[in-house]
Amino acid sequence: MIALDVKKKNVLTTPFSFVATGTSIVHAGGIPDFVDVSAIDYNIDPRGLGANLDNGTKAVLPVHLFGRPAKIDEIRDRVGNDARIIEDAAQAHGAELHGRKVGSLGDAGCFSFYPTKNMTVGGDGGMVTTNDKRVADDIRKFRDCGRVSRYEHDVFGFTSRLNTANAAFGRVQLKHLDEWNERRREIARRYLSKLNDVEQITLAPMDGKDSRSVYHLFTILCQDRNDLAKHLDAEGIDNAIHYPIPIHMQPIYRETYGPKQGKYPIAEDLANRMLSIPMFPGLTDEQVDTVSSCIIDHYGGN
């Protein structure tokens, strides 16, 4: 964000993500401006960009949520060359849109190697991808104290270097990323086959003809989320809520920017009804079947 100079400029993003998505804009001196998500794929809805795009808009920050690629091509059609596109690919290592990997679709892509991601570095870490040499050079300086030589610094930088041990860990993980992602797809398809007839839930969006998700999470929507979560807990099945408070409803955002409840209704509805069920490459078919059977039993199925 700093390399793209968003200071005092609007950056459009989704309210349905982890809070760091919006906060990156704030730390760079920009102004987060939200656009509601699509009820189909849970990513930022390109149709909502036009109403928010103005001369003060510097960039768009779409999130490839839960590993499903956002519609970057439609976003580009909406914003043209008036705004830069920065992909939040923190949950989407290896995902593809039209045969291209995410992180190569916009002006820059940002990946997280936090321990829960599809690949990690044995701790905190991240990566930026870009084909813009100036942006790449600026980011290299920002991550290393603004350094242009050992003791010369021409910008206010940070200490954000990935250490060698963590990087080595990540290089080994990267060799297995494709196989792990394919296993996640197999698990998603198995959940679909087992749960597709449960009328009380809506399953996570599956791959379309032009996109390949990496299913960082597998989510379902239901009206009785808390009751279902308690039922899963009682059976020893882990589950989680992503994300119960949309970014615009976080206390600091309400205090600073004043967005009101109801402004982004789809994001708020997802926050109230979404539940994540087990998804990781080591999950066995038998375990997937056990989770599915528990959900079916909760709703009185056979």
PDB file of N, CA, C and O in Angstrom, residues 3 19 40 48 51 58 60 69 75 84 88 92 106 115 122 162 176 185 194 198 233 240 261-262 279 284 297:
ATOM      1  N   ALA A   3       3.970   1.462  -1.074  1.00  0.00           N
ATOM      2  CA  ALA A   3       4.669   1.522  -2.351  1.00  0.00           C
ATOM      3  C   ALA A   3       3.777   2.086  -3.450  1.00  0.00           C
ATOM      4  O   ALA A   3       4.265   2.713  -4.392  1.00  0.00           O
ATOM      5  N   VAL A  19      -9.533  -8.716   9.800  1.00  0.00           N
ATOM      6  CA  VAL A  19      -9.400  -7.273   9.966  1.00  0.00           C
ATOM      7  C   VAL A  19      -8.121  -6.712   9.337  1.00  0.00           C
ATOM      8  O   VAL A  19      -8.072  -5.540   8.939  1.00  0.00           O
ATOM      9  N   ILE A  40     -22.860 -15.256  -3.908  1.00  0.00           N
ATOM     10  CA  ILE A  40     -22.508 -16.461  -4.655  1.00  0.00           C
ATOM     11  C   ILE A  40     -21.143 -16.995  -4.250  1.00  0.00           C
ATOM     12  O   ILE A  40     -20.980 -18.168  -3.944  1.00  0.00           O
ATOM     13  N   GLY A  48     -20.564  -3.672  -7.418  1.00  0.00           N
ATOM     14  CA  GLY A  48     -20.670  -2.597  -6.443  1.00  0.00           C
ATOM     15  C   GLY A  48     -19.565  -1.572  -6.527  1.00  0.00           C
ATOM     16  O   GLY A  48     -19.601  -0.556  -5.819  1.00  0.00           O
ATOM     17  N   ALA A  51     -20.318   2.443  -8.023  1.00  0.00           N
ATOM     18  CA  ALA A  51     -20.925   3.475  -7.181  1.00  0.00           C
ATOM     19  C   ALA A  51     -19.920   4.095  -6.220  1.00  0.00           C
ATOM     20  O   ALA A  51     -20.106   5.213  -5.759  1.00  0.00           O
ATOM     21  N   LYS A  58      -7.693   5.242  -5.099  1.00  0.00           N
ATOM     22  CA  LYS A  58      -6.346   4.925  -5.565  1.00  0.00           C
ATOM     23  C   LYS A  58      -6.189   3.456  -5.926  1.00  0.00           C
ATOM     24  O   LYS A  58      -5.431   3.103  -6.834  1.00  0.00           O
ATOM     25  N   VAL A  60      -7.926  -0.911  -5.426  1.00  0.00           N
ATOM     26  CA  VAL A  60      -8.922  -1.884  -4.997  1.00  0.00           C
ATOM     27  C   VAL A  60      -8.166  -3.054  -4.390  1.00  0.00           C
ATOM     28  O   VAL A  60      -7.179  -3.535  -4.954  1.00  0.00           O
ATOM     29  N   PRO A  69     -10.729 -17.732  -5.960  1.00  0.00           N
ATOM     30  CA  PRO A  69     -10.298 -16.499  -6.628  1.00  0.00           C
ATOM     31  C   PRO A  69     -11.433 -15.486  -6.780  1.00  0.00           C
ATOM     32  O   PRO A  69     -12.550 -15.835  -7.170  1.00  0.00           O
ATOM     33  N   ILE A  75     -13.311  -6.973 -12.044  1.00  0.00           N
ATOM     34  CA  ILE A  75     -12.901  -5.799 -11.277  1.00  0.00           C
ATOM     35  C   ILE A  75     -12.106  -4.850 -12.171  1.00  0.00           C
ATOM     36  O   ILE A  75     -12.336  -3.637 -12.168  1.00  0.00           O
ATOM     37  N   ARG A  84      -5.246   0.950  -8.976  1.00  0.00           N
ATOM     38  CA  ARG A  84      -4.395  -0.232  -8.929  1.00  0.00           C
ATOM     39  C   ARG A  84      -5.132  -1.359  -8.210  1.00  0.00           C
ATOM     40  O   ARG A  84      -5.969  -1.104  -7.337  1.00  0.00           O
ATOM     41  N   ASP A  88      -5.320  -9.623  -2.134  1.00  0.00           N
ATOM     42  CA  ASP A  88      -5.093 -10.257  -0.837  1.00  0.00           C
ATOM     43  C   ASP A  88      -5.238 -11.754  -1.076  1.00  0.00           C
ATOM     44  O   ASP A  88      -6.341 -12.298  -1.106  1.00  0.00           O
ATOM     45  N   ALA A  92      -4.956 -18.139  -0.422  1.00  0.00           N
ATOM     46  CA  ALA A  92      -5.177 -18.678  -1.776  1.00  0.00           C
ATOM     47  C   ALA A  92      -3.906 -19.129  -2.489  1.00  0.00           C
ATOM     48  O   ALA A  92      -3.831 -19.078  -3.712  1.00  0.00           O
ATOM     49  N   GLY A 106      -3.273  -8.980 -10.554  1.00  0.00           N
ATOM     50  CA  GLY A 106      -3.369  -7.545 -10.325  1.00  0.00           C
ATOM     51  C   GLY A 106      -2.014  -6.880 -10.443  1.00  0.00           C
ATOM     52  O   GLY A 106      -1.082  -7.401 -11.068  1.00  0.00           O
ATOM     53  N   PRO A 115       0.836 -19.876  10.349  1.00  0.00           N
ATOM     54  CA  PRO A 115       0.807 -21.334  10.487  1.00  0.00           C
ATOM     55  C   PRO A 115      -0.466 -22.042  10.026  1.00  0.00           C
ATOM     56  O   PRO A 115      -0.424 -23.249   9.758  1.00  0.00           O
ATOM     57  N   GLY A 122       6.636 -22.070   9.353  1.00  0.00           N
ATOM     58  CA  GLY A 122       6.939 -22.409  10.729  1.00  0.00           C
ATOM     59  C   GLY A 122       6.849 -21.223  11.668  1.00  0.00           C
ATOM     60  O   GLY A 122       7.502 -21.191  12.709  1.00  0.00           O
ATOM     61  N   LEU A 162      12.040 -11.713   6.416  1.00  0.00           N
ATOM     62  CA  LEU A 162      11.786 -13.114   6.734  1.00  0.00           C
ATOM     63  C   LEU A 162      13.129 -13.781   7.015  1.00  0.00           C
ATOM     64  O   LEU A 162      14.029 -13.756   6.168  1.00  0.00           O
ATOM     65  N   HIS A 176       5.350 -29.286  -1.657  1.00  0.00           N
ATOM     66  CA  HIS A 176       4.179 -30.126  -1.425  1.00  0.00           C
ATOM     67  C   HIS A 176       2.862 -29.390  -1.653  1.00  0.00           C
ATOM     68  O   HIS A 176       1.793 -29.999  -1.520  1.00  0.00           O
ATOM     69  N   ARG A 185      -9.135 -30.239  -2.571  1.00  0.00           N
ATOM     70  CA  ARG A 185     -10.215 -30.297  -3.557  1.00  0.00           C
ATOM     71  C   ARG A 185     -10.971 -31.619  -3.451  1.00  0.00           C
ATOM     72  O   ARG A 185     -12.204 -31.658  -3.581  1.00  0.00           O
ATOM     73  N   LYS A 194     -21.675 -35.760   0.107  1.00  0.00           N
ATOM     74  CA  LYS A 194     -22.329 -36.222   1.320  1.00  0.00           C
ATOM     75  C   LYS A 194     -23.415 -35.262   1.808  1.00  0.00           C
ATOM     76  O   LYS A 194     -24.411 -35.688   2.405  1.00  0.00           O
ATOM     77  N   VAL A 198     -28.745 -31.929   2.066  1.00  0.00           N
ATOM     78  CA  VAL A 198     -29.196 -31.376   3.345  1.00  0.00           C
ATOM     79  C   VAL A 198     -29.780 -29.987   3.085  1.00  0.00           C
ATOM     80  O   VAL A 198     -29.048 -29.020   2.856  1.00  0.00           O
ATOM     81  N   ASP A 233     -19.352 -29.782  18.539  1.00  0.00           N
ATOM     82  CA  ASP A 233     -18.465 -29.780  19.719  1.00  0.00           C
ATOM     83  C   ASP A 233     -18.707 -31.015  20.581  1.00  0.00           C
ATOM     84  O   ASP A 233     -17.762 -31.648  21.064  1.00  0.00           O
ATOM     85  N   ALA A 240     -15.331 -23.634  13.495  1.00  0.00           N
ATOM     86  CA  ALA A 240     -14.973 -22.241  13.790  1.00  0.00           C
ATOM     87  C   ALA A 240     -15.882 -21.302  13.010  1.00  0.00           C
ATOM     88  O   ALA A 240     -16.583 -21.715  12.071  1.00  0.00           O
ATOM     89  N   GLN A 261     -24.556  -0.441  11.028  1.00  0.00           N
ATOM     90  CA  GLN A 261     -25.042  -1.780  10.763  1.00  0.00           C
ATOM     91  C   GLN A 261     -26.113  -1.726   9.685  1.00  0.00           C
ATOM     92  O   GLN A 261     -26.958  -0.836   9.660  1.00  0.00           O
ATOM     93  N   GLY A 262     -26.057  -2.684   8.766  1.00  0.00           N
ATOM     94  CA  GLY A 262     -27.014  -2.728   7.676  1.00  0.00           C
ATOM     95  C   GLY A 262     -26.506  -2.145   6.382  1.00  0.00           C
ATOM     96  O   GLY A 262     -27.156  -2.298   5.336  1.00  0.00           O
ATOM     97  N   MET A 279     -11.117 -28.883   7.508  1.00  0.00           N
ATOM     98  CA  MET A 279     -10.527 -28.905   6.177  1.00  0.00           C
ATOM     99  C   MET A 279      -9.018 -28.779   6.318  1.00  0.00           C
ATOM    100  O   MET A 279      -8.505 -27.733   6.716  1.00  0.00           O
ATOM    101  N   THR A 284      -8.880 -37.605   6.580  1.00  0.00           N
ATOM    102  CA  THR A 284      -9.157 -38.846   5.849  1.00  0.00           C
ATOM    103  C   THR A 284     -10.590 -38.861   5.328  1.00  0.00           C
ATOM    104  O   THR A 284     -11.452 -38.113   5.807  1.00  0.00           O
ATOM    105  N   ASP A 297     -27.155 -35.887  10.969  1.00  0.00           N
ATOM    106  CA  ASP A 297     -27.890 -36.312  12.166  1.00  0.00           C
ATOM    107  C   ASP A 297     -28.493 -35.112  12.887  1.00  0.00           C
ATOM    108  O   ASP A 297     -29.608 -35.196  13.432  1.00  0.00           O
TER     109      ASP A 297
END
